[in-house]
Amino acid sequence: MTPKPDPFFFGYGSLVNRATHAYPNAAPARARGWARIWQATTVRQIAYLSVIEAPGTQIEGLIASVPGGDWAALDAREHAYARHALRDVHHDRPAATAVMIYQVDPRHIAPTGRHPILLSYLDTVAQGFLREFGEAGVARFFETTQGWEAGIRNDRAAPLYPRAQVTTDRERALVNAALRDLGISG
């Protein structure tokens, strides 16, 4: 009997940065029909990066396998999110037949209130996109993400994001320039 292949997840934010996890068989991928959004939640006063269905839109990310289908650790990491089957995803991993995507659980969406984006979180995400897709990939991340009106909380000096990575001057400059282009001060 052939063992069932491991399922995969599609990361579109911090999971694109391989330094934030140890999931195997990671590879760049594209998901069609989705856009990213900075989402206010009732879970914390900081924005979560989530996805919304967006026909005609495509986002880049990273797929990786979940050994033995043991989702417990990843579900704990993504505790405010619900897992959904991803149908239209393109990658070069033939074994990745079942791919899941995490989206903020509707029960946790905050109707009002200011929930800024942590700059340390954004830096970590952008670093992953730079490593996987180059500067053009960072630009596409900003272009295919909504919710920038949430504003930025500059926590670079003392990162609040639990998986914050050390970033280079170049990486921070890319983020700063993209935010300036959006009319956002960081």
PDB file of C-alpha atoms in Angstrom:
ATOM      1  CA  MET A   1       0.000   0.000   0.000  1.00  0.00           C
ATOM      2  CA  THR A   2       1.395   3.393  -0.996  1.00  0.00           C
ATOM      3  CA  PRO A   3       1.465   5.891   1.875  1.00  0.00           C
ATOM      4  CA  LYS A   4      -0.761   8.940   1.491  1.00  0.00           C
ATOM      5  CA  PRO A   5       1.304  12.014   0.524  1.00  0.00           C
ATOM      6  CA  ASP A   6       1.742  14.767   3.083  1.00  0.00           C
ATOM      7  CA  PRO A   7      -0.608  17.713   2.738  1.00  0.00           C
ATOM      8  CA  PHE A   8       0.837  21.162   2.042  1.00  0.00           C
ATOM      9  CA  PHE A   9       0.017  24.672   3.170  1.00  0.00           C
ATOM     10  CA  PHE A  10       0.242  27.881   1.171  1.00  0.00           C
ATOM     11  CA  GLY A  11       1.967  30.665   3.115  1.00  0.00           C
ATOM     12  CA  TYR A  12       1.422  34.190   1.849  1.00  0.00           C
ATOM     13  CA  GLY A  13       2.947  36.273   4.677  1.00  0.00           C
ATOM     14  CA  SER A  14       5.497  35.395   7.334  1.00  0.00           C
ATOM     15  CA  LEU A  15       5.407  31.733   6.247  1.00  0.00           C
ATOM     16  CA  VAL A  16       7.079  32.841   3.000  1.00  0.00           C
ATOM     17  CA  ASN A  17      10.127  33.601   5.139  1.00  0.00           C
ATOM     18  CA  ARG A  18      11.721  30.167   5.587  1.00  0.00           C
ATOM     19  CA  ALA A  19      13.561  31.434   8.688  1.00  0.00           C
ATOM     20  CA  THR A  20      10.208  31.542  10.547  1.00  0.00           C
ATOM     21  CA  HIS A  21       9.501  27.812  10.229  1.00  0.00           C
ATOM     22  CA  ALA A  22      11.052  24.412   9.562  1.00  0.00           C
ATOM     23  CA  TYR A  23       8.415  22.856   7.297  1.00  0.00           C
ATOM     24  CA  PRO A  24       9.990  20.712   4.558  1.00  0.00           C
ATOM     25  CA  ASN A  25       9.590  20.609   0.780  1.00  0.00           C
ATOM     26  CA  ALA A  26       9.098  24.355   0.561  1.00  0.00           C
ATOM     27  CA  ALA A  27       8.750  25.888  -2.886  1.00  0.00           C
ATOM     28  CA  PRO A  28       7.505  29.142  -4.416  1.00  0.00           C
ATOM     29  CA  ALA A  29       3.879  29.013  -5.544  1.00  0.00           C
ATOM     30  CA  ARG A  30       1.049  31.176  -6.872  1.00  0.00           C
ATOM     31  CA  ALA A  31      -2.576  31.101  -5.743  1.00  0.00           C
ATOM     32  CA  ARG A  32      -5.245  32.440  -8.083  1.00  0.00           C
ATOM     33  CA  GLY A  33      -8.430  34.056  -6.870  1.00  0.00           C
ATOM     34  CA  TRP A  34      -7.002  35.519  -3.645  1.00  0.00           C
ATOM     35  CA  ALA A  35      -5.648  38.848  -2.392  1.00  0.00           C
ATOM     36  CA  ARG A  36      -3.957  39.662   0.901  1.00  0.00           C
ATOM     37  CA  ILE A  37      -5.495  42.016   3.463  1.00  0.00           C
ATOM     38  CA  TRP A  38      -4.346  43.479   6.757  1.00  0.00           C
ATOM     39  CA  GLN A  39      -7.217  42.414   9.015  1.00  0.00           C
ATOM     40  CA  ALA A  40      -8.315  43.902  12.330  1.00  0.00           C
ATOM     41  CA  THR A  41      -9.313  41.198  14.795  1.00  0.00           C
ATOM     42  CA  THR A  42     -10.748  40.846  18.270  1.00  0.00           C
ATOM     43  CA  VAL A  43      -7.761  38.647  19.182  1.00  0.00           C
ATOM     44  CA  ARG A  44      -5.233  41.492  19.463  1.00  0.00           C
ATOM     45  CA  GLN A  45      -4.885  45.194  18.772  1.00  0.00           C
ATOM     46  CA  ILE A  46      -2.421  44.596  15.915  1.00  0.00           C
ATOM     47  CA  ALA A  47      -3.402  43.751  12.325  1.00  0.00           C
ATOM     48  CA  TYR A  48      -3.154  40.174  11.111  1.00  0.00           C
ATOM     49  CA  LEU A  49      -2.215  39.456   7.523  1.00  0.00           C
ATOM     50  CA  SER A  50      -5.021  37.442   5.961  1.00  0.00           C
ATOM     51  CA  VAL A  51      -6.507  36.686   2.557  1.00  0.00           C
ATOM     52  CA  ILE A  52      -9.814  37.395   0.881  1.00  0.00           C
ATOM     53  CA  GLU A  53     -11.273  35.863  -2.225  1.00  0.00           C
ATOM     54  CA  ALA A  54     -10.512  38.088  -5.200  1.00  0.00           C
ATOM     55  CA  PRO A  55     -11.405  36.680  -8.624  1.00  0.00           C
ATOM     56  CA  GLY A  56      -8.878  37.658 -11.266  1.00  0.00           C
ATOM     57  CA  THR A  57      -6.127  38.281  -8.697  1.00  0.00           C
ATOM     58  CA  GLN A  58      -3.070  36.143  -8.074  1.00  0.00           C
ATOM     59  CA  ILE A  59      -0.721  36.161  -5.087  1.00  0.00           C
ATOM     60  CA  GLU A  60       2.687  34.625  -4.662  1.00  0.00           C
ATOM     61  CA  GLY A  61       3.684  32.627  -1.654  1.00  0.00           C
ATOM     62  CA  LEU A  62       5.403  29.487  -0.493  1.00  0.00           C
ATOM     63  CA  ILE A  63       4.027  25.986  -0.160  1.00  0.00           C
ATOM     64  CA  ALA A  64       5.527  23.484   2.255  1.00  0.00           C
ATOM     65  CA  SER A  65       4.509  20.060   3.459  1.00  0.00           C
ATOM     66  CA  VAL A  66       2.971  19.215   6.808  1.00  0.00           C
ATOM     67  CA  PRO A  67       4.652  15.900   7.732  1.00  0.00           C
ATOM     68  CA  GLY A  68       2.165  13.140   8.439  1.00  0.00           C
ATOM     69  CA  GLY A  69      -0.693  15.618   8.149  1.00  0.00           C
ATOM     70  CA  ASP A  70       0.002  16.713  11.726  1.00  0.00           C
ATOM     71  CA  TRP A  71      -1.502  20.201  11.640  1.00  0.00           C
ATOM     72  CA  ALA A  72      -1.394  20.791  15.420  1.00  0.00           C
ATOM     73  CA  ALA A  73       1.734  23.001  15.535  1.00  0.00           C
ATOM     74  CA  LEU A  74       0.771  25.043  12.479  1.00  0.00           C
ATOM     75  CA  ASP A  75      -2.824  25.415  13.689  1.00  0.00           C
ATOM     76  CA  ALA A  76      -1.466  26.679  17.036  1.00  0.00           C
ATOM     77  CA  ARG A  77       0.761  29.197  15.242  1.00  0.00           C
ATOM     78  CA  GLU A  78      -2.195  30.322  13.124  1.00  0.00           C
ATOM     79  CA  HIS A  79      -4.683  30.214  16.017  1.00  0.00           C
ATOM     80  CA  ALA A  80      -6.858  33.122  14.812  1.00  0.00           C
ATOM     81  CA  TYR A  81      -7.188  31.572  11.354  1.00  0.00           C
ATOM     82  CA  ALA A  82      -9.308  28.853   9.787  1.00  0.00           C
ATOM     83  CA  ARG A  83      -7.841  26.410   7.262  1.00  0.00           C
ATOM     84  CA  HIS A  84      -9.407  26.132   3.800  1.00  0.00           C
ATOM     85  CA  ALA A  85      -8.687  23.940   0.784  1.00  0.00           C
ATOM     86  CA  LEU A  86      -6.902  25.859  -1.952  1.00  0.00           C
ATOM     87  CA  ARG A  87      -8.033  24.856  -5.419  1.00  0.00           C
ATOM     88  CA  ASP A  88      -6.158  27.044  -7.888  1.00  0.00           C
ATOM     89  CA  VAL A  89      -2.501  26.896  -6.848  1.00  0.00           C
ATOM     90  CA  HIS A  90       0.510  26.531  -9.138  1.00  0.00           C
ATOM     91  CA  HIS A  91       3.900  25.154  -8.068  1.00  0.00           C
ATOM     92  CA  ASP A  92       6.565  22.633  -9.029  1.00  0.00           C
ATOM     93  CA  ARG A  93       5.933  20.025  -6.289  1.00  0.00           C
ATOM     94  CA  PRO A  94       4.150  17.052  -7.875  1.00  0.00           C
ATOM     95  CA  ALA A  95       3.509  15.524  -4.441  1.00  0.00           C
ATOM     96  CA  ALA A  96       1.581  18.615  -3.305  1.00  0.00           C
ATOM     97  CA  THR A  97      -1.879  17.417  -4.247  1.00  0.00           C
ATOM     98  CA  ALA A  98      -3.702  18.815  -1.203  1.00  0.00           C
ATOM     99  CA  VAL A  99      -2.864  22.441  -0.360  1.00  0.00           C
ATOM    100  CA  MET A 100      -4.515  24.433   2.424  1.00  0.00           C
ATOM    101  CA  ILE A 101      -4.585  28.191   3.028  1.00  0.00           C
ATOM    102  CA  TYR A 102      -5.197  30.015   6.310  1.00  0.00           C
ATOM    103  CA  GLN A 103      -7.674  32.894   6.482  1.00  0.00           C
ATOM    104  CA  VAL A 104      -8.632  34.895   9.574  1.00  0.00           C
ATOM    105  CA  ASP A 105     -11.649  33.181  11.091  1.00  0.00           C
ATOM    106  CA  PRO A 106     -14.702  35.436  10.526  1.00  0.00           C
ATOM    107  CA  ARG A 107     -15.562  35.090  14.230  1.00  0.00           C
ATOM    108  CA  HIS A 108     -12.398  37.078  15.039  1.00  0.00           C
ATOM    109  CA  ILE A 109     -12.835  39.977  12.601  1.00  0.00           C
ATOM    110  CA  ALA A 110     -13.112  43.273  14.487  1.00  0.00           C
ATOM    111  CA  PRO A 111     -15.825  45.576  13.167  1.00  0.00           C
ATOM    112  CA  THR A 112     -14.071  48.779  14.239  1.00  0.00           C
ATOM    113  CA  GLY A 113     -10.977  50.111  15.949  1.00  0.00           C
ATOM    114  CA  ARG A 114      -7.421  50.923  15.003  1.00  0.00           C
ATOM    115  CA  HIS A 115      -5.237  47.857  14.560  1.00  0.00           C
ATOM    116  CA  PRO A 116      -1.888  48.966  13.107  1.00  0.00           C
ATOM    117  CA  ILE A 117       0.556  46.771  11.223  1.00  0.00           C
ATOM    118  CA  LEU A 118       3.695  45.906  13.181  1.00  0.00           C
ATOM    119  CA  LEU A 119       6.699  47.068  11.179  1.00  0.00           C
ATOM    120  CA  SER A 120       8.730  44.091  12.486  1.00  0.00           C
ATOM    121  CA  TYR A 121       6.038  41.766  11.067  1.00  0.00           C
ATOM    122  CA  LEU A 122       6.047  43.571   7.721  1.00  0.00           C
ATOM    123  CA  ASP A 123       9.872  43.518   7.608  1.00  0.00           C
ATOM    124  CA  THR A 124       9.850  39.745   8.200  1.00  0.00           C
ATOM    125  CA  VAL A 125       7.292  39.192   5.458  1.00  0.00           C
ATOM    126  CA  ALA A 126       9.132  41.432   2.990  1.00  0.00           C
ATOM    127  CA  GLN A 127      12.432  39.679   3.746  1.00  0.00           C
ATOM    128  CA  GLY A 128      10.840  36.356   2.785  1.00  0.00           C
ATOM    129  CA  PHE A 129       9.465  37.791  -0.452  1.00  0.00           C
ATOM    130  CA  LEU A 130      12.825  39.322  -1.316  1.00  0.00           C
ATOM    131  CA  ARG A 131      14.576  35.972  -0.819  1.00  0.00           C
ATOM    132  CA  GLU A 132      11.990  33.997  -2.786  1.00  0.00           C
ATOM    133  CA  PHE A 133      10.937  36.438  -5.528  1.00  0.00           C
ATOM    134  CA  GLY A 134      13.462  39.295  -5.562  1.00  0.00           C
ATOM    135  CA  GLU A 135      12.692  43.006  -5.443  1.00  0.00           C
ATOM    136  CA  ALA A 136       9.908  42.592  -8.014  1.00  0.00           C
ATOM    137  CA  GLY A 137       8.282  40.056  -5.671  1.00  0.00           C
ATOM    138  CA  VAL A 138       8.366  42.551  -2.796  1.00  0.00           C
ATOM    139  CA  ALA A 139       6.690  45.109  -5.072  1.00  0.00           C
ATOM    140  CA  ARG A 140       4.009  42.562  -6.051  1.00  0.00           C
ATOM    141  CA  PHE A 141       3.425  41.790  -2.342  1.00  0.00           C
ATOM    142  CA  PHE A 142       2.625  45.442  -1.683  1.00  0.00           C
ATOM    143  CA  GLU A 143       0.492  45.696  -4.852  1.00  0.00           C
ATOM    144  CA  THR A 144      -1.630  42.623  -4.032  1.00  0.00           C
ATOM    145  CA  THR A 145      -2.204  43.497  -0.378  1.00  0.00           C
ATOM    146  CA  GLN A 146      -5.100  45.595   0.875  1.00  0.00           C
ATOM    147  CA  GLY A 147      -5.754  47.270   4.207  1.00  0.00           C
ATOM    148  CA  TRP A 148      -2.746  49.597   4.366  1.00  0.00           C
ATOM    149  CA  GLU A 149      -5.006  52.257   5.896  1.00  0.00           C
ATOM    150  CA  ALA A 150      -4.503  50.377   9.182  1.00  0.00           C
ATOM    151  CA  GLY A 151      -1.280  52.343   9.549  1.00  0.00           C
ATOM    152  CA  ILE A 152       2.102  51.250  10.854  1.00  0.00           C
ATOM    153  CA  ARG A 153       3.393  50.777  14.375  1.00  0.00           C
ATOM    154  CA  ASN A 154       7.163  51.164  14.230  1.00  0.00           C
ATOM    155  CA  ASP A 155       8.497  48.514  16.589  1.00  0.00           C
ATOM    156  CA  ARG A 156      11.824  47.947  14.799  1.00  0.00           C
ATOM    157  CA  ALA A 157      13.886  49.020  17.815  1.00  0.00           C
ATOM    158  CA  ALA A 158      12.078  46.530  20.091  1.00  0.00           C
ATOM    159  CA  PRO A 159      10.169  44.031  17.893  1.00  0.00           C
ATOM    160  CA  LEU A 160       6.817  42.860  19.208  1.00  0.00           C
ATOM    161  CA  TYR A 161       6.317  40.329  16.425  1.00  0.00           C
ATOM    162  CA  PRO A 162       7.285  36.939  17.923  1.00  0.00           C
ATOM    163  CA  ARG A 163       9.000  35.652  14.762  1.00  0.00           C
ATOM    164  CA  ALA A 164      10.729  38.927  13.856  1.00  0.00           C
ATOM    165  CA  GLN A 165      13.934  38.465  11.871  1.00  0.00           C
ATOM    166  CA  VAL A 166      17.078  40.550  11.788  1.00  0.00           C
ATOM    167  CA  THR A 167      16.868  42.594   8.592  1.00  0.00           C
ATOM    168  CA  THR A 168      19.495  44.397   6.566  1.00  0.00           C
ATOM    169  CA  ASP A 169      19.608  48.086   5.680  1.00  0.00           C
ATOM    170  CA  ARG A 170      18.633  47.141   2.113  1.00  0.00           C
ATOM    171  CA  GLU A 171      15.612  45.130   3.261  1.00  0.00           C
ATOM    172  CA  ARG A 172      14.389  47.921   5.544  1.00  0.00           C
ATOM    173  CA  ALA A 173      14.940  50.479   2.761  1.00  0.00           C
ATOM    174  CA  LEU A 174      12.744  48.419   0.392  1.00  0.00           C
ATOM    175  CA  VAL A 175       9.933  48.366   2.958  1.00  0.00           C
ATOM    176  CA  ASN A 176      10.319  52.077   3.723  1.00  0.00           C
ATOM    177  CA  ALA A 177      10.217  52.965   0.004  1.00  0.00           C
ATOM    178  CA  ALA A 178       7.130  50.815  -0.602  1.00  0.00           C
ATOM    179  CA  LEU A 179       5.352  52.421   2.348  1.00  0.00           C
ATOM    180  CA  ARG A 180       6.281  55.900   1.075  1.00  0.00           C
ATOM    181  CA  ASP A 181       4.880  54.967  -2.344  1.00  0.00           C
ATOM    182  CA  LEU A 182       1.617  54.053  -0.581  1.00  0.00           C
ATOM    183  CA  GLY A 183       1.652  57.361   1.295  1.00  0.00           C
ATOM    184  CA  ILE A 184       2.218  55.668   4.642  1.00  0.00           C
ATOM    185  CA  SER A 185       4.776  56.816   7.201  1.00  0.00           C
ATOM    186  CA  GLY A 186       6.460  54.094   9.227  1.00  0.00           C
TER     187      GLY A 186
END
